[in-house]
Coordinates of N, CA, C and O in Angstrom, one line a residue:
X1 N 19.7 15.4 22.7 CA 20.8 15.6 21.9 C 20.7 16.9 21.1 O 19.6 17.2 20.5
X2 N 21.7 17.7 20.9 CA 21.7 18.9 20.1 C 22.8 18.9 19.1 O 23.9 18.6 19.5
X3 N 22.5 19.1 17.9 CA 23.5 19.1 16.8 C 23.4 20.4 16.1 O 22.3 20.8 15.6
X4 N 24.5 21.2 16.0 CA 24.5 22.5 15.3 C 25.2 22.3 14.0 O 26.4 21.9 14.0
X5 N 24.6 22.6 12.9 CA 25.2 22.4 11.6 C 25.2 23.7 10.7 O 25.6 23.7 9.6
X6 N 24.9 24.8 11.3 CA 24.8 26.1 10.6 C 26.1 26.5 10.0 O 26.2 27.1 8.9
X7 N 27.2 26.1 10.6 CA 28.5 26.5 10.1 C 29.3 25.5 9.4 O 30.6 25.6 9.3
X8 N 28.7 24.4 8.9 CA 29.4 23.4 8.2 C 29.0 23.4 6.7 O 27.9 24.0 6.4
X9 N 29.8 22.9 5.9 CA 29.5 22.9 4.4 C 28.3 22.0 4.1 O 28.0 21.1 4.9
X10 N 27.7 22.1 3.0 CA 26.5 21.3 2.7 C 26.8 19.8 2.6 O 25.9 19.0 3.0
X11 N 27.9 19.4 2.2 CA 28.3 18.0 2.2 C 28.3 17.4 3.6 O 27.7 16.3 3.8
X12 N 29.0 18.1 4.5 CA 29.0 17.6 5.9 C 27.7 17.6 6.5 O 27.3 16.7 7.2
X13 N 26.9 18.6 6.2 CA 25.5 18.7 6.7 C 24.7 17.5 6.3 O 24.0 16.9 7.1
X14 N 24.8 17.2 5.0 CA 24.1 16.0 4.5 C 24.5 14.7 5.2 O 23.7 13.9 5.5
X15 N 25.8 14.6 5.4 CA 26.3 13.4 6.2 C 25.7 13.3 7.6 O 25.3 12.3 8.0
X16 N 25.7 14.5 8.3 CA 25.1 14.5 9.6 C 23.6 14.2 9.6 O 23.1 13.4 10.4
X17 N 22.9 14.8 8.6 CA 21.5 14.6 8.6 C 21.2 13.1 8.2 O 20.2 12.5 8.8
X18 N 21.9 12.5 7.4 CA 21.8 11.1 7.0 C 22.0 10.2 8.3 O 21.2 9.3 8.5
X19 N 23.0 10.5 9.0 CA 23.3 9.8 10.3 C 22.1 9.9 11.3 O 21.7 8.9 11.9
X20 N 21.6 11.1 11.4 CA 20.5 11.4 12.3 C 19.3 10.5 11.9 O 18.7 9.9 12.7
X21 N 19.0 10.6 10.6 CA 17.8 9.8 10.1 C 18.0 8.3 10.3 O 17.0 7.7 10.7
X22 N 19.2 7.8 10.2 CA 19.4 6.4 10.3 C 19.4 6.0 11.8 O 18.7 5.0 12.2
X23 N 20.1 6.7 12.6 CA 20.3 6.3 14.0 C 19.0 6.6 14.9 O 18.8 6.0 15.9
X24 N 18.2 7.6 14.4 CA 17.0 8.0 15.2 C 15.7 7.7 14.5 O 14.8 8.4 14.7
X25 N 15.7 6.7 13.6 CA 14.6 6.4 12.7 C 13.3 6.2 13.6 O 12.2 6.5 13.1
X26 N 13.4 5.6 14.7 CA 12.3 5.3 15.5 C 12.0 6.4 16.6 O 11.2 6.1 17.5
X27 N 12.6 7.5 16.5 CA 12.4 8.6 17.5 C 11.8 9.8 16.8 O 11.8 10.0 15.6
X28 N 11.2 10.6 17.7 CA 10.8 11.9 17.2 C 12.0 12.9 17.2 O 12.7 13.0 18.2
X29 N 12.2 13.5 16.1 CA 13.3 14.4 15.9 C 12.8 15.8 15.6 O 12.0 15.9 14.6
X30 N 13.2 16.8 16.3 CA 12.8 18.2 16.0 C 14.0 18.8 15.4 O 15.1 18.8 15.9
X31 N 13.8 19.4 14.2 CA 14.9 20.0 13.4 C 14.6 21.5 13.2 O 13.5 21.8 12.7
X32 N 15.5 22.3 13.6 CA 15.4 23.8 13.4 C 16.3 24.0 12.3 O 17.5 23.8 12.4
X33 N 15.8 24.5 11.1 CA 16.7 24.5 9.9 C 16.5 25.8 9.1 O 15.4 26.4 9.1
X34 N 17.6 26.3 8.5 CA 17.5 27.4 7.6 C 17.7 26.8 6.2 O 17.4 27.4 5.2
X35 N 18.4 25.7 6.1 CA 18.6 25.0 4.8 C 17.4 24.2 4.5 O 17.1 23.2 5.2
X36 N 16.7 24.5 3.4 CA 15.4 23.8 3.1 C 15.7 22.3 2.8 O 14.8 21.5 3.1
X37 N 16.8 22.0 2.2 CA 17.0 20.6 1.8 C 17.1 19.7 3.1 O 16.9 18.5 3.0
X38 N 17.4 20.3 4.2 CA 17.5 19.6 5.5 C 16.1 19.0 5.9 O 16.1 18.0 6.6
X39 N 15.0 19.7 5.6 CA 13.7 19.3 6.1 C 12.7 18.9 5.0 O 11.6 18.6 5.4
X40 N 13.1 18.8 3.8 CA 12.1 18.5 2.7 C 11.6 17.1 2.8 O 10.5 16.9 2.3
X41 N 12.3 16.2 3.5 CA 11.7 14.9 3.6 C 11.2 14.6 5.0 O 10.9 13.5 5.4
X42 N 11.0 15.7 5.8 CA 10.4 15.5 7.1 C 8.9 15.2 7.1 O 8.3 15.4 6.1
X43 N 8.5 14.6 8.1 CA 7.0 14.2 8.2 C 6.2 15.5 8.3 O 5.1 15.5 7.6
X44 N 6.6 16.4 9.1 CA 5.8 17.7 9.2 C 6.8 18.9 9.3 O 7.9 18.7 9.8
X45 N 6.3 20.0 8.9 CA 7.1 21.2 8.9 C 6.3 22.3 9.5 O 5.1 22.5 9.2
X46 N 6.8 23.1 10.5 CA 6.2 24.2 11.0 C 7.0 25.4 10.5 O 8.1 25.6 10.8
X47 N 6.3 26.3 9.7 CA 6.9 27.4 9.1 C 6.6 28.6 10.0 O 5.5 28.9 10.3
X48 N 7.7 29.3 10.4 CA 7.7 30.5 11.2 C 8.0 31.7 10.4 O 8.8 31.7 9.5
X49 N 7.3 32.8 10.7 CA 7.5 34.1 10.0 C 7.4 35.2 11.1 O 6.3 35.3 11.7
X50 N 8.5 35.9 11.4 CA 8.5 36.9 12.4 C 8.0 36.4 13.7 O 7.3 37.1 14.4
X51 N 8.5 35.2 14.1 CA 8.1 34.7 15.4 C 6.7 34.1 15.5 O 6.3 33.6 16.5
X52 N 6.0 34.1 14.4 CA 4.6 33.5 14.3 C 4.6 32.2 13.5 O 5.2 32.1 12.5
X53 N 3.8 31.2 14.0 CA 3.6 30.0 13.2 C 2.6 30.4 12.1 O 1.5 30.8 12.4
X54 N 3.0 30.2 10.9 CA 2.1 30.6 9.7 C 1.7 29.4 8.9 O 0.6 29.5 8.2
X55 N 2.4 28.3 8.9 CA 2.0 27.1 8.2 C 2.5 25.8 8.9 O 3.5 25.9 9.6
X56 N 1.7 24.7 8.8 CA 2.1 23.5 9.4 C 1.6 22.4 8.5 O 0.4 22.4 8.1
X57 N 2.4 21.4 8.2 CA 2.0 20.2 7.4 C 3.1 19.5 6.8 O 4.3 19.9 7.0
X58 N 2.8 18.5 5.9 CA 3.9 17.8 5.2 C 4.4 18.8 4.2 O 3.7 19.6 3.6
X59 N 5.7 18.7 3.9 CA 6.3 19.7 3.0 C 5.6 19.7 1.6 O 5.3 20.7 1.1
X60 N 5.4 18.5 1.1 CA 4.7 18.4 -0.3 C 3.3 19.0 -0.2 O 2.9 19.7 -1.2
X61 N 2.6 18.8 0.8 CA 1.3 19.4 1.0 C 1.4 20.9 1.1 O 0.6 21.6 0.4
X62 N 2.4 21.4 1.8 CA 2.5 22.9 1.9 C 2.9 23.5 0.5 O 2.5 24.6 0.2
X63 N 3.6 22.8 -0.3 CA 4.0 23.3 -1.6 C 2.9 23.4 -2.6 O 3.0 24.1 -3.6
X64 N 1.7 22.8 -2.3 CA 0.6 22.9 -3.1 C -0.1 24.2 -3.0 O -0.8 24.7 -3.9
X65 N 0.2 25.0 -1.9 CA -0.4 26.3 -1.7 C 0.6 27.3 -2.3 O 1.6 27.8 -1.7
X66 N 0.4 27.7 -3.6 CA 1.3 28.6 -4.3 C 1.3 30.0 -3.7 O 2.2 30.8 -4.2
X67 N 0.4 30.3 -2.8 CA 0.5 31.7 -2.2 C 1.0 31.6 -0.8 O 1.0 32.5 0.0
X68 N 1.5 30.4 -0.4 CA 2.0 30.2 0.9 C 3.5 30.6 1.2 O 4.2 30.8 0.2
X69 N 3.8 30.8 2.4 CA 5.2 31.2 2.8 C 6.2 30.1 2.4 O 7.3 30.4 1.8
X70 N 5.9 28.9 2.7 CA 6.8 27.8 2.4 C 7.1 27.7 0.9 O 8.2 27.5 0.5
X71 N 6.0 27.7 0.1 CA 6.2 27.7 -1.3 C 7.1 28.8 -1.8 O 8.0 28.6 -2.6
X72 N 6.9 30.0 -1.3 CA 7.7 31.2 -1.7 C 9.2 31.0 -1.3 O 10.1 31.3 -2.1
X73 N 9.4 30.4 -0.1 CA 10.8 30.2 0.3 C 11.5 29.2 -0.6 O 12.6 29.4 -1.0
X74 N 10.8 28.2 -1.0 CA 11.3 27.2 -2.0 C 11.6 27.9 -3.3 O 12.7 27.7 -3.9
X75 N 10.7 28.7 -3.8 CA 10.9 29.4 -5.1 C 12.0 30.3 -5.1 O 12.7 30.5 -6.1
X76 N 12.3 30.9 -4.0 CA 13.4 31.9 -3.8 C 14.8 31.2 -4.0 O 15.8 31.9 -4.2
X77 N 14.9 29.9 -3.9 CA 16.1 29.2 -4.1 C 16.6 29.2 -5.5 O 17.7 28.8 -5.8
X78 N 15.7 29.5 -6.5 CA 16.1 29.4 -7.9 C 15.4 28.2 -8.5 O 15.0 27.3 -7.8
X79 N 15.2 28.3 -9.8 CA 14.4 27.3 -10.5 C 14.9 25.9 -10.3 O 14.2 25.0 -10.0
X80 N 16.2 25.6 -10.6 CA 16.8 24.3 -10.5 C 16.7 23.7 -9.1 O 16.3 22.6 -8.8
X81 N 17.1 24.6 -8.1 CA 17.0 24.1 -6.7 C 15.6 23.9 -6.2 O 15.3 22.9 -5.5
X82 N 14.7 24.7 -6.6 CA 13.3 24.6 -6.3 C 12.7 23.3 -6.8 O 12.0 22.5 -6.1
X83 N 13.1 23.0 -8.1 CA 12.6 21.7 -8.7 C 13.2 20.5 -7.9 O 12.5 19.5 -7.7
X84 N 14.4 20.6 -7.5 CA 15.1 19.5 -6.7 C 14.4 19.4 -5.3 O 14.0 18.3 -4.9
X85 N 14.1 20.5 -4.6 CA 13.4 20.4 -3.3 C 12.0 19.9 -3.4 O 11.6 19.1 -2.6
X86 N 11.3 20.3 -4.5 CA 9.9 19.8 -4.7 C 10.0 18.3 -5.0 O 9.2 17.5 -4.4
X87 N 11.0 17.8 -5.7 CA 11.1 16.4 -6.0 C 11.4 15.6 -4.7 O 10.8 14.5 -4.5
X88 N 12.2 16.1 -3.9 CA 12.5 15.5 -2.6 C 11.2 15.4 -1.8 O 10.9 14.3 -1.2
X89 N 10.5 16.4 -1.7 CA 9.3 16.5 -0.9 C 8.2 15.5 -1.5 O 7.5 14.8 -0.8
X90 N 8.1 15.5 -2.8 CA 7.2 14.6 -3.5 C 7.5 13.1 -3.2 O 6.7 12.3 -2.9
X91 N 8.8 12.8 -3.3 CA 9.2 11.4 -3.1 C 9.0 11.0 -1.6 O 8.6 9.9 -1.4
X92 N 9.2 11.9 -0.7 CA 9.0 11.6 0.7 C 7.5 11.4 1.0 O 7.2 10.7 2.0
X93 N 6.6 12.0 0.2 CA 5.2 12.0 0.5 C 4.6 10.7 0.0 O 3.4 10.3 0.3
X94 N 5.3 10.0 -0.9 CA 4.7 8.8 -1.6 C 4.7 7.6 -0.7 O 5.3 7.5 0.3

């Protein structure tokens, strides 16, 4: 199954992601995302930079590396959004 959400508003994207998580809870789901909130509660994240795999791991684990690409991407969203994304990742890792 392929679902394209790049051109939908954030609310609709959240509804689609919620449905995918619920309906495919027992399946392996690969998500290619540009919106960080889409993947912050994922089991694993593969961070790509210029076509190269640069980081791989649980989102909260990756955020512990303050010199990492993933950490920097989260910080670029702004203070409030970064705090929200980190909170989502932390809750998912518990």
